[in-house]
PDB file of C-alpha atoms in Angstrom:
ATOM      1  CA  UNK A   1      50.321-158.719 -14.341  1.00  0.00           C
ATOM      2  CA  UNK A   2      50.157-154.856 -13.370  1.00  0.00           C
ATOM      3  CA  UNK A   3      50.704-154.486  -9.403  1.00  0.00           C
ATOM      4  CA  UNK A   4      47.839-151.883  -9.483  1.00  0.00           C
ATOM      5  CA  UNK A   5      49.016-150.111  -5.628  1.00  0.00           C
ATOM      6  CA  UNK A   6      52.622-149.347  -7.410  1.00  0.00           C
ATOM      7  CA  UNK A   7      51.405-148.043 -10.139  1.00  0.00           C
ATOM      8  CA  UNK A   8      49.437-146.018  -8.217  1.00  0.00           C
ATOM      9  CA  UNK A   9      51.820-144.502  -6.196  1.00  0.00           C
ATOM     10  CA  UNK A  10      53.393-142.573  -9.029  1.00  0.00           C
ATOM     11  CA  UNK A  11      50.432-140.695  -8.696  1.00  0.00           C
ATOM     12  CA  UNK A  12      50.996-139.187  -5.671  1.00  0.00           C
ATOM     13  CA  UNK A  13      53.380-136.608  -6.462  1.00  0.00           C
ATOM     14  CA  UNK A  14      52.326-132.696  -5.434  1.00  0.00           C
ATOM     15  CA  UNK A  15      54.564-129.957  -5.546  1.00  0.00           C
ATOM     16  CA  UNK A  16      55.916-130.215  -1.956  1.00  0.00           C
ATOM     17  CA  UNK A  17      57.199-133.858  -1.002  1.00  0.00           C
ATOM     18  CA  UNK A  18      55.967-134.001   2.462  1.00  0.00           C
ATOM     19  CA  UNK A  19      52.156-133.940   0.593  1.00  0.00           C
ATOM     20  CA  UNK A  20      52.670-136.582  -1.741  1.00  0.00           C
ATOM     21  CA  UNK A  21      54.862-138.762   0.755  1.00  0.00           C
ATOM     22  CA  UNK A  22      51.265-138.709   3.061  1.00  0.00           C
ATOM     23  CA  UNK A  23      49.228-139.016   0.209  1.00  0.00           C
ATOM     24  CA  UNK A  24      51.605-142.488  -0.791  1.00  0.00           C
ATOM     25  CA  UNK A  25      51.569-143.388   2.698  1.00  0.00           C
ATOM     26  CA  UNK A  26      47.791-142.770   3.000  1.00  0.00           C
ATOM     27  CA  UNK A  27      47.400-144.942   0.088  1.00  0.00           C
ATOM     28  CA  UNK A  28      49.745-148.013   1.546  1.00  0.00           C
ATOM     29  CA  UNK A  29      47.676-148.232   5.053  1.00  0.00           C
ATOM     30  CA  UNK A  30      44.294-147.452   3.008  1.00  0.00           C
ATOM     31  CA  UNK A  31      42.963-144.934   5.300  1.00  0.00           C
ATOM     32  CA  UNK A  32      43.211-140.766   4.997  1.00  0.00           C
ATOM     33  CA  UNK A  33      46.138-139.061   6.553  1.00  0.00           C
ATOM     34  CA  UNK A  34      46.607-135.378   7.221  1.00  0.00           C
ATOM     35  CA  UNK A  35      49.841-133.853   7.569  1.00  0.00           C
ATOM     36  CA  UNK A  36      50.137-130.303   8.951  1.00  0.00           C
ATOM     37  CA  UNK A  37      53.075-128.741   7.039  1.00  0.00           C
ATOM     38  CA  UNK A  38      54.759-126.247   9.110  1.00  0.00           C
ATOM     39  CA  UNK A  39      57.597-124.449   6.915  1.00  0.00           C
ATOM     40  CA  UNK A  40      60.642-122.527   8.484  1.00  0.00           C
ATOM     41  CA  UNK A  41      58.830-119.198   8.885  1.00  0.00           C
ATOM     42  CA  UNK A  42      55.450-120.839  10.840  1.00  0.00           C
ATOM     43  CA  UNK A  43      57.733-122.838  12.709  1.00  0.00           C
ATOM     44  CA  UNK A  44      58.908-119.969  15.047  1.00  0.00           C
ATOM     45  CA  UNK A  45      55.448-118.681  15.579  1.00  0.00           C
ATOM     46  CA  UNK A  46      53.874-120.725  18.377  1.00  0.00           C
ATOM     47  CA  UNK A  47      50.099-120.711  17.078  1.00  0.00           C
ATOM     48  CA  UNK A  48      48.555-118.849  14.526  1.00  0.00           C
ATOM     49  CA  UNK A  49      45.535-119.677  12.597  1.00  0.00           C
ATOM     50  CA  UNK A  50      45.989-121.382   9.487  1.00  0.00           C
ATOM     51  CA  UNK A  51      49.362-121.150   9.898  1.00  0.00           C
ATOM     52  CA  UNK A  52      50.376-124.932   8.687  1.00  0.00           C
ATOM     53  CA  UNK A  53      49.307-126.531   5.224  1.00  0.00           C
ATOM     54  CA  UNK A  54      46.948-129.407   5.685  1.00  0.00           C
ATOM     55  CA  UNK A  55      46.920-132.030   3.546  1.00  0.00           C
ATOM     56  CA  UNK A  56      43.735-133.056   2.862  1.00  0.00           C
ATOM     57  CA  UNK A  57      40.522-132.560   0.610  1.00  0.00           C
ATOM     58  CA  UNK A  58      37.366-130.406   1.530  1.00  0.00           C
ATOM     59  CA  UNK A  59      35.160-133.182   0.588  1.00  0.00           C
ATOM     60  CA  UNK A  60      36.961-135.228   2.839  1.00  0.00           C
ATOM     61  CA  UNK A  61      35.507-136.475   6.234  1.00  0.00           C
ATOM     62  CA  UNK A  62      37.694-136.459   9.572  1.00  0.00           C
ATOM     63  CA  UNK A  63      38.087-140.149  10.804  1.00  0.00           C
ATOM     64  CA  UNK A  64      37.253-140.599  14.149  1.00  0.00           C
ATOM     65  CA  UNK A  65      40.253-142.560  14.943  1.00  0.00           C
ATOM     66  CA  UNK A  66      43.400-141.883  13.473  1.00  0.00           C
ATOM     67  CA  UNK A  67      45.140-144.937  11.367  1.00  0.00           C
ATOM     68  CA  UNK A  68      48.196-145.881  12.500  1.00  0.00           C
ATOM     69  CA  UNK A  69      51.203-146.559  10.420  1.00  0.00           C
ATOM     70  CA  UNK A  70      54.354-149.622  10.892  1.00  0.00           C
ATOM     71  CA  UNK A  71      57.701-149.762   9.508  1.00  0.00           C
ATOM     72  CA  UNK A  72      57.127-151.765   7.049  1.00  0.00           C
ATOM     73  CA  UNK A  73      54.597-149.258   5.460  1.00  0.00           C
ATOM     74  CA  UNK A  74      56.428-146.311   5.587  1.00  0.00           C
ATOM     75  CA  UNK A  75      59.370-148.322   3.788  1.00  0.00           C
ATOM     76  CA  UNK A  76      57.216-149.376   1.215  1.00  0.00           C
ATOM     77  CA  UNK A  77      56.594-145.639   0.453  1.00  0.00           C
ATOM     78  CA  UNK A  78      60.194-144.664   1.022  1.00  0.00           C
ATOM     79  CA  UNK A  79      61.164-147.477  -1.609  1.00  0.00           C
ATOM     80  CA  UNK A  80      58.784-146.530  -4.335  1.00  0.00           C
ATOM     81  CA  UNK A  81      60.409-146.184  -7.811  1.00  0.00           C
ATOM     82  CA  UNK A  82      64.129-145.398  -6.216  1.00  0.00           C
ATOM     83  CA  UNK A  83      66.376-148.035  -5.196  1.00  0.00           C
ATOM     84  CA  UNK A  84      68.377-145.904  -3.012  1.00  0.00           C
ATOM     85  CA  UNK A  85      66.496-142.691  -0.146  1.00  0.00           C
ATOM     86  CA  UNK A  86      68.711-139.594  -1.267  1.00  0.00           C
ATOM     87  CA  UNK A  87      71.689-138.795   1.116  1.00  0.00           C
ATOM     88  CA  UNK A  88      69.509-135.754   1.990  1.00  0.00           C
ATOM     89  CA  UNK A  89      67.831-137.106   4.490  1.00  0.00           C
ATOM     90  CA  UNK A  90      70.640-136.780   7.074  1.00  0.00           C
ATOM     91  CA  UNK A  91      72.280-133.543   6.692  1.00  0.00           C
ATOM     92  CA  UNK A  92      75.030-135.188   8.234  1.00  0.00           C
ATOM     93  CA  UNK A  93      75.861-138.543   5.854  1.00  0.00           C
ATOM     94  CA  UNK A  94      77.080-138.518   2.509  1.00  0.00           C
ATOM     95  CA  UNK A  95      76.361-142.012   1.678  1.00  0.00           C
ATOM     96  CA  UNK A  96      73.052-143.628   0.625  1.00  0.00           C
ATOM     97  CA  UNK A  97      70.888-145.777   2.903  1.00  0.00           C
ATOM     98  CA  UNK A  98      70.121-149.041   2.828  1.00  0.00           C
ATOM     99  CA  UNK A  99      66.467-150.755   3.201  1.00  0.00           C
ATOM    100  CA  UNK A 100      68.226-152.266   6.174  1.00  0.00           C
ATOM    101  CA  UNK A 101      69.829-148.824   7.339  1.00  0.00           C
ATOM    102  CA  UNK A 102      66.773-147.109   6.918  1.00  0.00           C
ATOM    103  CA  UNK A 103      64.475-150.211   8.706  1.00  0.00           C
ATOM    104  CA  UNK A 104      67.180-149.338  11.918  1.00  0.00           C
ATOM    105  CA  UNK A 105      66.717-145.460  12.161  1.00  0.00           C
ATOM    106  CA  UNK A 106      62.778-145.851  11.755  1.00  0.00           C
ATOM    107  CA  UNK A 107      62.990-148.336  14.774  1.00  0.00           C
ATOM    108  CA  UNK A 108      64.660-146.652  17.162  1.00  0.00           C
ATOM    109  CA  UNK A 109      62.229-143.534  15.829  1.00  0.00           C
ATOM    110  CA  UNK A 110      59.523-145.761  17.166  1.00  0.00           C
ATOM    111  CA  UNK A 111      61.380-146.548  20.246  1.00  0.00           C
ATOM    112  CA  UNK A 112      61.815-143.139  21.074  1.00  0.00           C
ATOM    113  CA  UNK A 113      58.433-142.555  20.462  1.00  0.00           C
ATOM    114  CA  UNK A 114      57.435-145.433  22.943  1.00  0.00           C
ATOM    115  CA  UNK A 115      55.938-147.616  21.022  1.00  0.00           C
ATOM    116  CA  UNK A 116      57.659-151.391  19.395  1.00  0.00           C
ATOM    117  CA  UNK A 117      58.753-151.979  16.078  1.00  0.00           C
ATOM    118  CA  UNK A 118      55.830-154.353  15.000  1.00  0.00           C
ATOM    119  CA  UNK A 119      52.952-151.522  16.516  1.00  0.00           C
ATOM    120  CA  UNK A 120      51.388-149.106  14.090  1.00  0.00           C
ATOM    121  CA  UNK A 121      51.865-145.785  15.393  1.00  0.00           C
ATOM    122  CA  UNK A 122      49.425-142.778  14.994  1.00  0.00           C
ATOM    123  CA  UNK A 123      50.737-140.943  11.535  1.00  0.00           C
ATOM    124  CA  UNK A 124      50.553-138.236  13.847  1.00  0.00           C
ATOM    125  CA  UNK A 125      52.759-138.798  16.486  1.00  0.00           C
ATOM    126  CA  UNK A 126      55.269-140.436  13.434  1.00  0.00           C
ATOM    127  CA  UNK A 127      54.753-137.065  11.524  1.00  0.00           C
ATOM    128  CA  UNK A 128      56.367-135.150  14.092  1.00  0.00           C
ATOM    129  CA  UNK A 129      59.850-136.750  14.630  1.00  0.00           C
ATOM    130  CA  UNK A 130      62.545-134.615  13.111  1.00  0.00           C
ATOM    131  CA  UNK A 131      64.002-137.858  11.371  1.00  0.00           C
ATOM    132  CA  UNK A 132      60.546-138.514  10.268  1.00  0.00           C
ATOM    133  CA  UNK A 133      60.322-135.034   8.479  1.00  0.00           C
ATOM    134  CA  UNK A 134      63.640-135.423   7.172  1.00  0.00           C
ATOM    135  CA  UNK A 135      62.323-138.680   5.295  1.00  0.00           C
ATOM    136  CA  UNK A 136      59.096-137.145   3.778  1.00  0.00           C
ATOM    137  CA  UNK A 137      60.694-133.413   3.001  1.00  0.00           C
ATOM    138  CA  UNK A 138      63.826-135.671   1.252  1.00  0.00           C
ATOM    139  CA  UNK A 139      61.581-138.060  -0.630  1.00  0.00           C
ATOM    140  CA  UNK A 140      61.658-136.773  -4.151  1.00  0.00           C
ATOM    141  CA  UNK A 141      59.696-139.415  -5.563  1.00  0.00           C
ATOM    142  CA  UNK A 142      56.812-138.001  -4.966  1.00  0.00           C
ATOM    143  CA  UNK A 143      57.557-134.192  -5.686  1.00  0.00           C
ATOM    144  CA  UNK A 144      55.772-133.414  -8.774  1.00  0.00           C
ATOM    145  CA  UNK A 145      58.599-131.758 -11.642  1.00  0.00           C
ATOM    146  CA  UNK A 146      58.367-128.131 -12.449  1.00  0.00           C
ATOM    147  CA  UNK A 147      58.088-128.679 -15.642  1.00  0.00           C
ATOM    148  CA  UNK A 148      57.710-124.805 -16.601  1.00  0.00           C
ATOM    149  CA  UNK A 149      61.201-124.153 -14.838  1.00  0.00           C
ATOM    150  CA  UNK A 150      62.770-127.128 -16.847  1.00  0.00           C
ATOM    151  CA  UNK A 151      61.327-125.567 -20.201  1.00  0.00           C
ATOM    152  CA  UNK A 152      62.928-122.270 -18.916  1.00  0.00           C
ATOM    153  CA  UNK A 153      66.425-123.734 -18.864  1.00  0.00           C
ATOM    154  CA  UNK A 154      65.808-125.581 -21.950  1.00  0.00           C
ATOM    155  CA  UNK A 155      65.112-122.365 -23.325  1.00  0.00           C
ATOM    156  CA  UNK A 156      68.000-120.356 -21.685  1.00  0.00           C
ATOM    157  CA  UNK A 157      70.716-122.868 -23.009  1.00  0.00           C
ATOM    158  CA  UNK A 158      68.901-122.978 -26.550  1.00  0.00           C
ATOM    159  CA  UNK A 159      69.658-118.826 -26.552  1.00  0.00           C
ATOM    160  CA  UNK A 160      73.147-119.532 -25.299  1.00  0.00           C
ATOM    161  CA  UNK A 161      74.104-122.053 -27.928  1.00  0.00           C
ATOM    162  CA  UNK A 162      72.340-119.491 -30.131  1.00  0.00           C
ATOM    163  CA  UNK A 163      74.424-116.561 -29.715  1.00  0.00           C
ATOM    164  CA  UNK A 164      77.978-118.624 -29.794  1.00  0.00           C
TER     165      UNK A 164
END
């Protein structure tokens, strides 16, 4: 039996994470989320027109009100295809997280955030959290492969082999 929502999932993947982690995460709950990227460089600038990436179609409608989002669904994403979340997402940790680990930290996220651990939180209040980012910049599940760079390498160590 094919569990159609996981297979699924693999096709989220976009060329930045933080867009295909939403678009997983949009699929899990079953409502559209938008996530305003802000990179490094639009960070520092308080407010600029168009100065985020929004994740979302033009055909797309706004919803009214905003879906919220639990634990448990953003480890479902966060679990997809990879049994371990890539030491990445603390700069500070070496090791790999556990489901368990991970379940903890999104808690007290939650917490913080002032709401319990069993409430669904507005994806964009969640989407905000520094630890939050962390998770969806770090989650290279669902970052779609260069595949031209990878043919360039190929390439380059083809002429290197070549020539020795």
């Amino acid at each position: 039996m094919l569990d159609y929502l996981s297979m699924l999932l693999y096709f989220c993947c976009r060329p930045e994470p933080a867009q295909g982690f939403t678009r997983a995460l949009s699929l899990v709950i079953g409502h559209t989320l938008h996530y305003k990227h802000t990179g490094p460089l639009t960070q520092s600038v308080p407010y600029m027109e168009g100065a985020g990436v929004e994740e979302c179609d033009a055909d797309e409608e706004v919803e009214s009100e905003e879906a919220g989002v639990s634990v448990d669904d953003v480890l479902r994403v966060l679990n997809h295809g990879v049994d371990h979340v890539s030491s990445r997402l603390n700069r500070f940790q070496t090791n790999h997280r556990s489901t368990d680990e991970l379940k903890e930290e999104l808690l007290k996220v939650f917490k913080e955030l002032g709401f319990k651990g069993e409430e669904k939180i507005p994806f964009s209040t969640l989407s905000q959290h520094p630890f939050v980012q962390d998770l969806m910049e770090a989650s290279s599940q669902y970052l779609l492969p260069d595949i031209h760079k990878t043919f360039q390498a190929q390439q380059t160590e083809d002429l290197r082999s070549f020539s020795t």
